CSV table of C-alpha atoms and ligand atoms in Angstrom, one decimal:
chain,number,residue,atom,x,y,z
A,127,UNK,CA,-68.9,-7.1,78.5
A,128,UNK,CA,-67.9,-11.1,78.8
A,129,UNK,CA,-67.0,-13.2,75.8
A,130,UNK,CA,-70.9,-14.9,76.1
A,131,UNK,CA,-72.2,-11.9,75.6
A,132,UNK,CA,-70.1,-10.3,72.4
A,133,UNK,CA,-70.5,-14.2,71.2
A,134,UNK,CA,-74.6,-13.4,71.7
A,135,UNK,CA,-74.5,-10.1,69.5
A,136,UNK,CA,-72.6,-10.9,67.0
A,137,UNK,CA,-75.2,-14.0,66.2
A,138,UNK,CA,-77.6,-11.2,67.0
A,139,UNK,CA,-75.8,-9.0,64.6
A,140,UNK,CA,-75.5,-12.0,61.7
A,141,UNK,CA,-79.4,-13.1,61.8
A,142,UNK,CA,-79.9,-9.1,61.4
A,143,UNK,CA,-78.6,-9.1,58.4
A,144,UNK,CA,-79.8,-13.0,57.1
A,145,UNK,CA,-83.2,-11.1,58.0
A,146,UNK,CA,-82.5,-8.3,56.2
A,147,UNK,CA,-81.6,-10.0,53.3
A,148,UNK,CA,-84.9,-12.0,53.2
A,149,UNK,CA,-86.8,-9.0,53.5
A,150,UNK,CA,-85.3,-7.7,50.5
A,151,UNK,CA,-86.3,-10.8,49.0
A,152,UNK,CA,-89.9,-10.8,49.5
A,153,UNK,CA,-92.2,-10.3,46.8
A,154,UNK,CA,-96.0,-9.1,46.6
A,155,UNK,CA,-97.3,-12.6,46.0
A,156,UNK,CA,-95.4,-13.8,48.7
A,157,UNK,CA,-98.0,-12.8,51.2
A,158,UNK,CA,-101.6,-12.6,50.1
A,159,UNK,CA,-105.0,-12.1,52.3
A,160,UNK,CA,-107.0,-14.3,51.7
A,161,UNK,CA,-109.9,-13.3,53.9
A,162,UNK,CA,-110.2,-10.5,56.6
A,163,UNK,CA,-110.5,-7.1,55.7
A,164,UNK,CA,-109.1,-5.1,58.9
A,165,UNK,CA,-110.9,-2.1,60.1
A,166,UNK,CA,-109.8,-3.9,63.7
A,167,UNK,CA,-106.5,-3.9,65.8
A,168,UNK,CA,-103.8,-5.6,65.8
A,169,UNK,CA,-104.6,-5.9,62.6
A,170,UNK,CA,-102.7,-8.8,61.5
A,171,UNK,CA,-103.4,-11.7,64.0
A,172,UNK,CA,-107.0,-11.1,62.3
A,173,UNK,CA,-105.9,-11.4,58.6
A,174,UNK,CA,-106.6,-15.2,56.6
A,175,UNK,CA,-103.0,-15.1,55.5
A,176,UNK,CA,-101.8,-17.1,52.4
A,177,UNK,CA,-98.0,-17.4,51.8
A,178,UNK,CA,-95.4,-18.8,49.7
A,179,UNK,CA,-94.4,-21.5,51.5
A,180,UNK,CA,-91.6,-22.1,49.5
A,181,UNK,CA,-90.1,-19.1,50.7
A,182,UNK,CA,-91.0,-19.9,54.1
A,183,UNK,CA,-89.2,-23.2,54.0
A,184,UNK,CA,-85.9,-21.3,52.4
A,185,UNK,CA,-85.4,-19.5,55.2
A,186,UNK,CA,-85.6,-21.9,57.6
A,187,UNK,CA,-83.2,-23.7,56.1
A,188,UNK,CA,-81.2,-20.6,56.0
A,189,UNK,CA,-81.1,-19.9,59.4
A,190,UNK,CA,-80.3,-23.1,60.5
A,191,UNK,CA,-77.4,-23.5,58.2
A,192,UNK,CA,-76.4,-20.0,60.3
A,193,UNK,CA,-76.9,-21.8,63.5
A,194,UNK,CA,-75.1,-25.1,62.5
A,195,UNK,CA,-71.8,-23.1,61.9
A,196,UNK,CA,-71.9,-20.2,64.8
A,197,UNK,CA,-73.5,-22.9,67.6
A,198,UNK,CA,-72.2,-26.8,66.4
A,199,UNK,CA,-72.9,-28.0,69.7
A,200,UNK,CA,-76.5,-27.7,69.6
A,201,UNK,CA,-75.5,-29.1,65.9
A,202,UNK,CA,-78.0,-32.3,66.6
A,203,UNK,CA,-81.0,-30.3,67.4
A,204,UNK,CA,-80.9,-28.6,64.4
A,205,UNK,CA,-80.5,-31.6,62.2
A,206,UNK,CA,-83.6,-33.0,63.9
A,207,UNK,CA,-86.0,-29.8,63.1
A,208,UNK,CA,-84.4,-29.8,59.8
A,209,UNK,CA,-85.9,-32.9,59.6
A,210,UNK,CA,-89.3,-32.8,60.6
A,211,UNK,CA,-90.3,-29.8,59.0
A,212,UNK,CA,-92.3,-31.2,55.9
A,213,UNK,CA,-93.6,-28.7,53.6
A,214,UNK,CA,-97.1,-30.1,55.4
A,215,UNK,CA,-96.0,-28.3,58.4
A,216,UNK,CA,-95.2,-24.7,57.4
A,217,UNK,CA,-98.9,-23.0,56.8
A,218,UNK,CA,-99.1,-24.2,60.5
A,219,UNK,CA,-95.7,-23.0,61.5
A,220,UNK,CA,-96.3,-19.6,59.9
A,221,UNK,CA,-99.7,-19.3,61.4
A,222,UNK,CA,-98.8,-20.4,65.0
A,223,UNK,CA,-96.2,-18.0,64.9
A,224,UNK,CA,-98.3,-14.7,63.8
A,225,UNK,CA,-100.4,-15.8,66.9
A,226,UNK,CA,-97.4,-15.8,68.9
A,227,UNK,CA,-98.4,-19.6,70.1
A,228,UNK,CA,-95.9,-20.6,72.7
A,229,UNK,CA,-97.9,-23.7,73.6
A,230,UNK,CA,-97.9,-24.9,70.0
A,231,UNK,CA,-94.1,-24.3,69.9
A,232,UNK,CA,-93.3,-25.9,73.2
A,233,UNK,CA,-95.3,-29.1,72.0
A,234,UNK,CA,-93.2,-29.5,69.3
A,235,UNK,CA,-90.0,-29.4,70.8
A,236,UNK,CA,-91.0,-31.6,73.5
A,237,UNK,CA,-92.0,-34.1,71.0
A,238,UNK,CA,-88.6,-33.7,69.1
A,239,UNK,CA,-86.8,-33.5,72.7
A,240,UNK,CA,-85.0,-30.8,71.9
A,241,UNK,CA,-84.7,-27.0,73.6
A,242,UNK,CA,-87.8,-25.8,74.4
A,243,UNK,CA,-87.3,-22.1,72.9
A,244,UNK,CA,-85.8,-23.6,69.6
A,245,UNK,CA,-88.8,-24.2,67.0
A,246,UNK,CA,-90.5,-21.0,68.2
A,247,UNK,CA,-87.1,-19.0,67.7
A,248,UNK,CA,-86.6,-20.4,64.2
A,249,UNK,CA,-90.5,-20.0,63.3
A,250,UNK,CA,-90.7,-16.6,64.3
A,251,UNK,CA,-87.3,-15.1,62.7
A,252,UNK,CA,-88.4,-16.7,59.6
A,253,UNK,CA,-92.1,-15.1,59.9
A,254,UNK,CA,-90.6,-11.9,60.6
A,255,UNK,CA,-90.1,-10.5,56.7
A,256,UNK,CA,-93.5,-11.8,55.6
A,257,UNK,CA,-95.1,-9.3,58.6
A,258,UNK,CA,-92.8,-6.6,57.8
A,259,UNK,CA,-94.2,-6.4,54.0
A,260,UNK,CA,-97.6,-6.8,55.1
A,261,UNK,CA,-96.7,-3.5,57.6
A,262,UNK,CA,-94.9,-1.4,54.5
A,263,UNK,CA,-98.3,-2.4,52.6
A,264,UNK,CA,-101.1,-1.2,55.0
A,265,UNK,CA,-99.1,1.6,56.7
A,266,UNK,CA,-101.9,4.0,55.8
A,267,UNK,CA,-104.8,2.1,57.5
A,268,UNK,CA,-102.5,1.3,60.3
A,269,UNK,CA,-101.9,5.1,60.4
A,270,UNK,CA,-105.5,5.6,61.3
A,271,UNK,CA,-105.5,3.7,64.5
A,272,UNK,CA,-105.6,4.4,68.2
A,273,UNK,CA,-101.6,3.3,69.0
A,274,UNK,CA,-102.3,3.3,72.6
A,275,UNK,CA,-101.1,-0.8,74.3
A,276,UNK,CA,-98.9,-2.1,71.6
A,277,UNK,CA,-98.3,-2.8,68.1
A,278,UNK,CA,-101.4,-2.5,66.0
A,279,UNK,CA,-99.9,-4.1,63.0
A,280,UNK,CA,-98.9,-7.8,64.7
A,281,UNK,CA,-100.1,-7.1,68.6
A,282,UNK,CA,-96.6,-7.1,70.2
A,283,UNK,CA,-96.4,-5.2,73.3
A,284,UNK,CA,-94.6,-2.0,72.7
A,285,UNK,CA,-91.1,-2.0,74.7
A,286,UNK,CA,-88.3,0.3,72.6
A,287,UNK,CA,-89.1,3.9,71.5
A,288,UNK,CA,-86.0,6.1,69.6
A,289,UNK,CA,-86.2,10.2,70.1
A,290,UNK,CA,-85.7,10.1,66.3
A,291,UNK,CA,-83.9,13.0,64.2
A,292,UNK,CA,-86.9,15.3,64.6
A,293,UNK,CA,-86.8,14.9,68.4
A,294,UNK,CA,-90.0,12.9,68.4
A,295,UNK,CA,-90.7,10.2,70.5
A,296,UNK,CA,-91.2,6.9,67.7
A,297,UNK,CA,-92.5,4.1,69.3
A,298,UNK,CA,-91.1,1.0,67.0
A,299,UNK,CA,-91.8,-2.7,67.0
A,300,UNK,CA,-89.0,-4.9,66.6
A,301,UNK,CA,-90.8,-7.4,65.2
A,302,UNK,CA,-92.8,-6.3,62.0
A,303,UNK,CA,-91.1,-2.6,61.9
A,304,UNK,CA,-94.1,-0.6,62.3
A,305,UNK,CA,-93.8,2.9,64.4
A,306,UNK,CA,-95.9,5.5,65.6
A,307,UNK,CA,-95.1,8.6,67.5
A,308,UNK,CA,-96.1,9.0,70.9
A,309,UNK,CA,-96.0,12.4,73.3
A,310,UNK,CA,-92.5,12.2,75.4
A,311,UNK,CA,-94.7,12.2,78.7
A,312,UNK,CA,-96.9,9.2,78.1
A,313,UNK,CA,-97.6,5.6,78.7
A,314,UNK,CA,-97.3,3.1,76.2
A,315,UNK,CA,-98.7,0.6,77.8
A,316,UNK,CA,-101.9,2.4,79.9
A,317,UNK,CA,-102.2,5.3,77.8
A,318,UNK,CA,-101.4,7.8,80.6
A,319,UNK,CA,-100.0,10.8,79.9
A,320,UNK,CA,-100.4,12.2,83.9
A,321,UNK,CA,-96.2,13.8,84.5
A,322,UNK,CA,-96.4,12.6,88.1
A,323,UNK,CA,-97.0,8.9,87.3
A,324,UNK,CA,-94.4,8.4,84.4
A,325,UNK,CA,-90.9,8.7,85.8
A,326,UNK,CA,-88.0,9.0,83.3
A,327,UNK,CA,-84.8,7.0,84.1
A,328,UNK,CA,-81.6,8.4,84.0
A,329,UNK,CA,-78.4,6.2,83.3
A,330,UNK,CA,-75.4,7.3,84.4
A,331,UNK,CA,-73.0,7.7,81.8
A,332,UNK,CA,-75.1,6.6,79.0
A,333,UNK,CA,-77.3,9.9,78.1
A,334,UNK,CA,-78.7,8.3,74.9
A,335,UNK,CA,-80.4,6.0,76.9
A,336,UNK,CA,-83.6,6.0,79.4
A,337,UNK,CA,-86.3,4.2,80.7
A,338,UNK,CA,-89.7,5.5,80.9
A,339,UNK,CA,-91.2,3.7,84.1
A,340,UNK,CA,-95.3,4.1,84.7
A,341,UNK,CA,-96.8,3.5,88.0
A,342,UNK,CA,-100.0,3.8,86.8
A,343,UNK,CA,-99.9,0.1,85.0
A,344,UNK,CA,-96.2,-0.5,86.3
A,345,UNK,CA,-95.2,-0.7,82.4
A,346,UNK,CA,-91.9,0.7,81.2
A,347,UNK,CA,-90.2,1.4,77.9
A,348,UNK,CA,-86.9,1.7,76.7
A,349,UNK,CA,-86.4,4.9,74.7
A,350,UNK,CA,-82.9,5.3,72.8
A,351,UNK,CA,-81.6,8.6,71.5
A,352,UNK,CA,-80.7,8.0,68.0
A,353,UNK,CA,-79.8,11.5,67.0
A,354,UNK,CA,-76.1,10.9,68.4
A,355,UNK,CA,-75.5,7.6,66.6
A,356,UNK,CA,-73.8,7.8,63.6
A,357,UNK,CA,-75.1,4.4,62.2
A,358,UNK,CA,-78.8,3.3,62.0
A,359,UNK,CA,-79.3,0.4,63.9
A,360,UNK,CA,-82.3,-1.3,63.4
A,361,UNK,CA,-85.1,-2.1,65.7
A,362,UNK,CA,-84.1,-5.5,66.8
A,363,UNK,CA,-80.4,-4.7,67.4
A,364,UNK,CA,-81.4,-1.4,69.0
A,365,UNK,CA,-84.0,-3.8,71.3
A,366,UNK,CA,-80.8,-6.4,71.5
A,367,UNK,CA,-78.1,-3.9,72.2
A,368,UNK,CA,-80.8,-2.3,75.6
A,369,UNK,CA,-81.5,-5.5,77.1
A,370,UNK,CA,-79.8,-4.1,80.0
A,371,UNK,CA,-82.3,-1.8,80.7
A,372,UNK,CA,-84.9,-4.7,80.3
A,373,UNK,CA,-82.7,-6.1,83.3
A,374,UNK,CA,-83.1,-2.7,85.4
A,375,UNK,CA,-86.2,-2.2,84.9
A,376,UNK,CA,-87.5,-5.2,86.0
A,377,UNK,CA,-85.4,-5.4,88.9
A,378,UNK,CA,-87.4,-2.4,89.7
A,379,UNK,CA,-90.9,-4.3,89.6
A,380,UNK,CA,-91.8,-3.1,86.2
A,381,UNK,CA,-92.9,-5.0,83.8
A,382,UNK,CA,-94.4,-5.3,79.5
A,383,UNK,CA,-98.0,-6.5,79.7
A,384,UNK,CA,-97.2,-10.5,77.5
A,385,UNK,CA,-99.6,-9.3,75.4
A,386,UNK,CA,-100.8,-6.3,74.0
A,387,UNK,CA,-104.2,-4.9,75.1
A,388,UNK,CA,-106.5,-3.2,72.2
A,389,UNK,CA,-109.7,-1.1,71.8
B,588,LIG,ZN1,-95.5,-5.1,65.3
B,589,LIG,ZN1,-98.9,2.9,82.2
């Protein structure tokens, strides 16, 4: 593994934990519905949301003061977003970032001329607790619904599955922490469950670790074995720490639908 690339999961590794201390910091008025009662899927993109901005805004700020000290040469860019974020701004920051809105995102670097993957990277870390206590609230209702293509809490395409203690296979999302099982021979993606069209991947050398390959939809999934490891790891270092076998994968030709397709 280079120096880039130890550099890259440790910041991983750091905005983890800022994450998971924000999480822990999240309280039931933080996140309110205003309107939308669900009964559809994903259920969350269809939600009125109402949230403490205040919050919001703190860690922003949080993560940028992280940023600032592990990347000061992109020290500048911060500053700037720092800057232009008035509290006018967040409702529409939060919201544009539930709906995964690249094109807002992009707009708004481009007016700020600074990286193009930036605003969006900041917006969506900082969203990321606020989903992940509406998901711990409505896991029973979320329960109930078909899991076939994607995440039917926030809509992300499903790509990283663990074989979890009980030798099931847990489909998780690293973005608002939901899971649902799945049967080991079955598409996340397409839904099939037909044993000659999903191929299991085999990596030499690293048995924890496989890729499920469909050529029904051409989909795949990364699927860990976590009842080796002796630490949890949580979904988005476990999706961080396999980004090899994104790289294999789609060198392969297979591919995650961008975004996830519900009944
Ligand atoms: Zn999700
Ligand atoms: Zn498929």
């Amino acid at each position: 593994m280079s120096t880039d690339n130890q550099h890259y999961e440790e910041l991983q590794k750091r905005i983890e934990q800022t994450s998971h201390n924000w999480a822990s910091r999240i309280e039931g008025t933080d996140i309110v519905i205003a309107k939308g009662s669900g009964g559809t899927f994903p259920l969350i993109p269809q939600l009125q949301l109402d949230i403490n901005t205040e919050r919001y805004h703190t860690f922003i700020h949080e993560l940028l003061t992280l940023l600032e000290l592990e990347q000061p040469s992109l020290a500048k860019e911060y500053s700037l977003l720092r800057q232009s974020l008035h509290e006018s701004l967040l409702k529409e920051w939060f919201e544009a970032s539930v709906a995964t809105n690249f094109f807002y995102f992009e707009e708004y670097a481009k007016n700020l001329s600074i990286a193009k993957w930036l605003p969006f990277f900041i917006a969506e870390h900082a969203t990321r607790p606020f989903l992940q206590k509406l998901v711990l609230d409505h896991k029973e209702e979320l329960d109930l619904a078909d899991h076939q293509h994607g995440c039917v809490a926030c809509g992300e395409p499903a790509r990283l599955a663990i074989i979890s203690k009980k030798g099931k296979k847990e489909l998780i999302c690293p973005r608002c922490n939901y899971s649902w099982q799945e049967k080991k021979i079955s598409c996340a993606h397409c839904g099939t469950e037909d044993h000659t069209k999903i191929e299991i991947l085999k990596l030499e050398g690293q048995e924890n670790e496989q890729i499920h390959i469909c050529d029904s939809c051409k989909g795949y999934t990364k699927v860990i074995d976590v009842r080796k490891m002796i630490k949890k790891e949580s979904p988005q270092l476990l999706d961080h720490k396999s980004i090899h076998l994104d790289y294999i994968a789609q060198e392969r030709g297979y591919g995650i639908p961008t975004k996830a397709v519900t009944h």
